[in-house]
Every structure is written in C-alpha cells, then in structure tokens.
XYZ file of N, CA and C in Angstrom:
426
model
N -30.482 75.218 46.628
C -29.737 74.530 45.862
C -30.282 75.482 44.662
N -28.905 76.349 44.159
C -28.955 76.489 42.599
C -28.759 75.502 41.025
N -29.350 76.742 39.666
C -28.782 75.023 38.801
C -27.854 74.983 38.782
N -26.974 76.083 38.773
C -25.147 75.440 38.267
C -24.623 73.860 38.870
N -24.932 74.073 40.438
C -25.152 73.112 41.231
C -25.841 72.526 41.757
N -25.904 71.930 40.981
C -27.849 70.529 40.389
C -27.069 69.407 40.095
N -26.642 69.570 39.305
C -25.270 67.737 38.678
C -26.236 68.061 37.642
N -26.716 68.546 37.177
C -27.277 69.102 35.127
C -26.273 68.843 34.508
N -26.165 69.030 33.335
C -24.770 68.563 33.195
C -23.946 70.144 31.566
N -23.111 70.561 31.940
C -22.571 72.355 31.392
C -23.248 72.661 29.971
N -23.855 71.401 29.029
C -23.705 70.804 28.401
C -25.365 71.832 28.171
N -26.410 71.132 28.821
C -27.732 71.849 29.026
C -28.206 73.003 29.673
N -26.805 73.116 30.365
C -27.245 75.073 31.364
C -26.708 76.118 29.837
N -25.655 75.321 29.108
C -24.678 76.270 28.179
C -25.848 76.087 27.086
N -26.435 75.771 26.994
C -28.176 75.779 25.944
C -29.151 76.336 26.059
N -29.830 76.751 27.889
C -30.173 76.881 28.215
C -29.799 78.878 27.783
N -28.750 79.400 27.713
C -28.269 80.126 28.168
C -27.671 80.518 26.387
N -27.457 79.749 25.586
C -27.966 80.018 24.369
C -29.399 80.625 23.805
N -30.099 80.087 24.123
C -31.540 79.576 24.086
C -31.961 81.328 24.600
N -31.420 82.464 25.663
C -31.857 82.666 26.543
C -30.231 84.145 26.046
N -30.184 84.289 25.238
C -29.398 84.817 24.807
C -29.510 85.116 23.216
N -30.725 84.372 22.405
C -30.690 84.051 20.878
C -32.904 85.285 21.580
N -33.345 85.270 23.153
C -34.586 85.511 22.754
C -34.395 86.824 23.940
N -32.601 87.850 23.799
C -32.470 88.407 24.190
C -32.607 89.625 22.738
N -31.649 89.117 22.059
C -31.220 89.555 20.362
C -33.299 89.356 19.687
N -33.773 88.431 19.947
C -34.625 89.135 19.393
C -35.419 90.171 20.488
N -35.550 90.398 21.641
C -35.898 91.185 22.035
C -36.043 92.257 22.422
N -34.213 92.105 21.668
C -34.003 93.808 21.307
C -33.983 94.215 20.403
N -34.112 93.068 19.056
C -33.918 93.431 17.683
C -35.405 93.972 16.933
N -36.914 93.621 18.119
C -38.003 93.397 17.846
C -38.516 94.356 18.068
N -37.373 95.754 19.612
C -38.237 96.260 20.554
C -38.697 96.358 21.455
N -38.262 94.864 21.856
C -40.278 94.128 22.365
C -39.610 93.894 23.467
N -38.790 94.742 25.209
C -38.089 95.397 26.492
C -38.929 94.669 26.984
N -40.124 95.192 27.161
C -40.900 95.153 28.500
C -42.067 94.113 28.199
N -42.839 93.766 26.756
C -43.458 93.528 26.419
C -42.938 92.096 25.842
N -41.988 91.480 26.098
C -41.535 90.240 24.958
C -41.999 88.594 25.505
N -41.988 87.523 24.846
C -43.143 87.059 25.616
C -42.199 85.074 25.661
N -41.696 84.568 26.633
C -40.973 84.160 25.702
C -41.396 82.587 25.607
N -42.969 82.624 25.971
C -43.644 81.721 25.446
C -43.852 81.827 23.709
N -43.513 82.523 23.065
C -43.962 82.350 22.033
C -42.687 82.458 20.831
N -40.856 81.680 22.050
C -39.767 81.339 21.633
C -40.160 79.962 21.675
N -41.046 79.339 22.682
C -40.218 77.961 23.115
C -41.087 77.577 22.225
N -42.465 78.104 21.382
C -43.255 78.087 20.681
C -43.097 77.592 19.584
N -42.489 78.831 19.323
C -41.630 79.247 17.920
C -40.730 77.811 17.399
N -39.254 77.571 18.545
C -38.868 76.187 18.847
C -39.117 75.372 18.465
N -39.657 75.083 18.868
C -40.805 73.337 19.247
C -39.902 72.793 19.900
N -39.967 71.688 19.820
C -39.011 70.257 20.117
C -37.473 70.362 20.210
N -37.212 72.037 20.751
C -35.507 71.334 20.718
C -35.007 70.877 21.953
N -34.333 70.872 20.973
C -33.183 70.204 22.635
C -32.842 70.645 24.274
N -33.759 71.613 23.988
C -33.609 71.323 24.893
C -34.621 71.504 26.851
N -34.654 70.949 27.328
C -35.722 70.452 28.582
C -36.303 70.636 29.463
N -37.160 70.393 29.935
C -38.331 72.265 30.915
C -37.749 72.515 32.523
N -35.828 71.528 32.361
C -35.805 72.804 33.635
C -34.720 73.863 33.442
N -34.666 73.358 32.040
C -33.313 74.905 31.310
C -33.989 75.527 30.512
N -35.250 74.817 30.140
C -36.299 76.508 29.860
C -36.487 77.147 30.519
N -37.279 76.418 32.174
C -37.296 77.655 32.845
C -36.151 78.588 33.597
N -34.796 77.472 33.149
C -32.955 78.469 33.476
C -33.455 80.429 32.630
N -33.944 79.026 31.579
C -33.162 80.266 30.517
C -34.290 81.518 30.357
N -35.824 80.495 30.837
C -36.390 81.901 31.539
C -36.714 82.818 32.419
N -35.785 82.406 32.903
C -35.568 83.723 34.424
C -34.343 84.421 33.900
N -33.623 83.836 33.720
C -32.410 84.263 32.931
C -33.263 86.316 31.656
N -33.684 84.972 31.242
C -34.084 86.337 29.917
C -34.732 87.441 30.798
N -35.766 86.768 31.957
C -36.899 88.145 33.278
C -35.452 89.128 33.253
N -35.000 88.536 34.629
C -34.147 88.921 34.761
C -33.709 90.014 34.360
N -32.427 89.239 33.170
C -32.478 90.604 32.051
C -32.784 91.671 31.606
N -34.055 91.242 31.356
C -34.864 92.054 30.902
C -35.468 93.782 31.974
N -35.765 92.891 33.553
C -36.075 94.023 34.512
C -35.833 94.238 34.582
N -33.560 94.667 34.751
C -32.511 95.194 34.736
C -31.680 95.474 33.462
N -32.152 95.969 33.242
C -31.359 95.735 31.579
C -31.163 97.767 31.719
N -31.964 98.377 32.632
C -31.086 100.184 32.572
C -29.887 99.122 33.659
N -30.007 98.595 34.712
C -28.419 98.648 35.436
C -27.545 97.834 34.628
N -28.033 96.862 34.518
C -26.741 96.083 32.793
C -26.557 96.977 31.804
N -27.390 97.910 31.527
C -26.600 98.619 30.639
C -25.543 99.650 30.796
N -25.797 99.999 32.016
C -25.250 101.211 32.815
C -23.861 100.532 33.190
N -24.281 99.240 33.681
C -22.682 98.946 34.257
C -21.804 98.222 32.946
N -23.050 97.928 31.574
C -21.882 97.917 30.620
C -20.544 98.919 29.841
N -21.749 100.436 30.019
C -20.793 100.628 29.629
C -20.151 101.808 30.747
N -19.936 101.372 32.019
C -18.320 102.382 32.493
C -17.362 101.334 32.256
N -17.378 99.963 31.776
C -15.730 98.949 31.524
C -16.421 99.561 29.332
N -16.792 99.409 28.839
C -16.666 99.004 27.287
C -15.997 100.654 27.306
N -14.970 101.124 27.342
C -14.510 102.189 26.570
C -14.692 103.089 25.310
N -14.849 103.650 24.604
C -14.810 103.456 23.202
C -15.650 102.794 22.421
N -16.558 102.611 23.505
C -18.007 102.440 22.991
C -18.861 102.155 23.314
N -20.565 102.441 22.575
C -21.548 102.356 22.799
C -22.253 101.411 22.834
N -22.912 101.128 23.611
C -23.587 100.010 23.562
C -24.561 99.925 22.461
N -25.274 100.681 21.946
C -26.302 101.183 20.629
C -25.425 100.642 19.397
N -24.122 100.690 19.339
C -23.269 100.993 18.027
C -22.466 99.248 17.622
N -22.407 98.205 19.216
C -22.280 97.439 19.413
C -22.956 95.878 18.499
N -22.217 94.510 18.183
C -23.103 94.188 17.454
C -23.799 93.618 18.190
N -24.999 93.247 17.987
C -26.002 92.666 18.100
C -25.993 91.468 19.339
N -25.320 90.709 18.967
C -25.512 89.446 19.682
C -24.176 90.146 20.840
N -23.090 90.801 20.507
C -22.263 91.215 21.650
C -23.103 91.741 22.623
N -23.825 92.574 22.396
C -23.694 93.090 24.072
C -24.958 91.894 24.555
N -25.523 91.331 23.414
C -26.733 90.656 24.234
C -25.887 89.259 24.916
N -24.818 88.792 24.673
C -23.944 88.374 25.584
C -23.261 88.812 26.719
N -23.122 89.609 26.512
C -22.490 91.130 27.863
C -23.833 90.920 28.560
N -25.275 91.914 28.385
C -25.887 91.739 28.952
C -26.660 90.190 29.693
N -27.013 89.305 29.714
C -26.994 88.402 30.123
C -25.583 87.780 31.030
N -24.511 88.269 31.020
C -23.608 87.730 31.681
C -22.492 89.035 32.467
N -23.581 90.484 32.281
C -23.652 90.645 33.267
C -24.468 90.644 34.335
N -25.400 90.546 33.875
C -26.618 90.355 34.636
C -26.918 88.663 35.786
N -25.869 88.036 35.117
C -25.964 86.886 36.279
C -24.563 87.587 36.863
N -23.952 87.966 36.486
C -22.692 88.887 37.616
C -22.982 89.428 38.665
N -24.633 90.108 38.558
C -24.908 91.280 39.597
C -26.192 90.897 40.130
N -27.186 89.746 39.890
C -28.103 88.584 40.872
C -28.358 87.605 40.416
N -27.372 87.049 39.744
C -27.250 85.513 39.975
C -26.172 84.881 40.803
N -26.925 83.500 41.312
C -25.283 82.801 42.574
C -23.872 81.780 42.021
N -23.754 82.291 40.846
C -22.866 81.361 39.592
C -22.222 82.497 39.676
N -20.403 82.259 39.987
C -18.832 82.238 38.948
C -18.430 82.725 39.048
N -18.362 84.081 38.758
C -17.454 84.992 37.559
C -17.367 84.098 36.779
N -16.038 83.351 36.738
C -15.325 81.685 36.280
C -15.822 81.796 34.567
N -16.970 80.218 35.425
C -18.053 80.179 35.060
C -19.227 81.313 33.853
N -19.383 81.994 34.279
C -20.120 83.084 33.182
C -18.981 83.415 32.576
N -18.042 83.957 32.841
C -17.302 84.310 31.953
C -16.769 82.989 30.732
N -16.529 82.045 30.805
C -16.252 81.242 30.723
C -18.049 80.789 29.579
N -19.025 80.144 29.761
C -20.004 79.838 29.350
C -19.792 81.307 28.641
N -20.011 82.959 28.775
C -20.366 84.004 27.299
C -19.135 84.216 26.320
N -18.586 83.726 26.251
C -17.599 83.772 25.599
C -17.344 81.839 24.672
N -17.848 81.194 25.114
C -18.580 79.957 24.576
C -19.778 79.676 23.345
N -20.055 80.747 23.926
C -21.037 80.934 23.465
C -21.139 82.485 21.953
N -19.774 83.417 21.842
C -19.327 84.843 21.364
C -18.668 83.724 20.027
N -17.941 82.335 21.122
C -17.617 81.259 19.874
C -18.899 81.278 18.899
N -19.578 80.730 19.515
C -20.724 79.731 18.516
C -21.706 80.747 17.023
N -21.636 82.304 18.287
C -22.568 83.069 17.193
C -21.843 84.483 16.988
N -20.723 84.294 17.274
C -19.972 85.698 16.740
C -18.546 85.641 16.235
N -17.948 86.348 15.998
C -16.716 86.644 15.669
C -15.132 86.089 17.246
N -15.063 85.965 16.328
C -13.343 85.274 17.237
C -12.469 86.935 18.327
N -13.152 88.204 17.374
C -12.714 89.772 17.777
C -13.392 89.334 18.818
N -15.199 89.042 18.426
C -15.716 89.493 19.811
C -15.629 89.140 20.880
N -15.432 87.740 21.543
C -14.953 86.667 22.758
C -13.443 87.711 22.917
N -12.845 88.370 21.897
C -12.141 89.766 23.056
C -12.084 89.873 23.313
N -13.318 90.925 23.308
C -14.142 92.391 23.283
C -14.991 91.577 24.145
N -15.321 91.389 24.743
C -16.760 90.207 25.698
C -15.791 90.672 27.056
N -14.974 89.503 26.781
C -13.481 89.289 28.050
C -13.239 90.496 28.372
N -12.374 91.115 27.290
C -11.980 92.103 28.239
C -12.684 93.030 29.023
N -14.283 93.015 28.241
C -15.041 93.877 29.507
C -15.775 92.896 30.135
N -16.252 92.017 30.891
C -16.406 90.789 31.986
C -15.122 91.409 33.267
N -13.809 91.255 31.707
C -13.395 90.764 32.768
C -12.554 92.666 33.452
N -12.419 93.648 32.954
C -12.766 94.979 33.714
C -14.578 94.694 34.587
N -16.169 94.743 34.905
C -16.284 94.394 35.350
C -16.803 93.835 36.679
N -16.331 92.438 36.219
C -16.099 91.452 37.449
C -14.936 91.739 38.486
N -14.405 93.023 39.094
C -13.067 92.984 39.588
C -14.108 94.242 41.259
C-alpha cells in the first residue's frame, strides 16, 4: 500500500514533501548531491512536527530524486522553454525535481503531485513561481 493511500492525513504528506524540498534545496546549495545526509537534516531540525512515517517518506523521496537527478533534470529541460535549470530559483527547481521524481518513479496521481507542488511553492516561493511550476508540470505529465 502506498503512502498516499494509507489513510494518513494530507497534512502529514505535505509536511514530508516540504521537508523533502528543503533537503533537496540544502543538497543543491551545498553541492552535496551524492553525499547528502538526510539524518543530518533531521538532527538539525530536532523534534519537528514530522512523525517517523513522514520522515521515512521524505527520506525516500530525497534519496530517489538525488539518485535520478540527471533523468529528472533532462525531463525538466525538455519542457522549460527559455529556462536553464541553473538559472531557475533554487526552491523552484527543487519543487520541480521532487514533482518530476514522483511523476516518474512513484505511484502518485499526477493531480496530487501538481497540487502538492503548487501548495509548497506558495509557501516557499512566489505567486509567479506557482504559475511557472504549474506550466512545466502540466507539460511534463502529458
């Protein structure tokens, strides 16, 4: 049974995805794709409102996204017309990376992935970013 269907609240899934985006952001900024440690992130965060199941889900998403980053970035490049990944806002590119990872490697409905991406972008980025992310994800899901 997937995490999406396990009966957990959508708030805990969103929190796990938010943490995953923050970890991807950190790995990106620190240049630590291969050696990034999710346990270091959790240690720094302390007793956050993220239970062990949510942490496990976030860890899985981060490990999967980092392990498949070349494939994910290639897919983003095909749909991000006039945008180089390196020039995107760091938070936006990592919201996209997480979402594309879920599109390609997880059994999460595309509508859920897009909705979660937009909610996370609203929290951590700008209104314009939500439009940008929505456009790219809509193009990728086709």
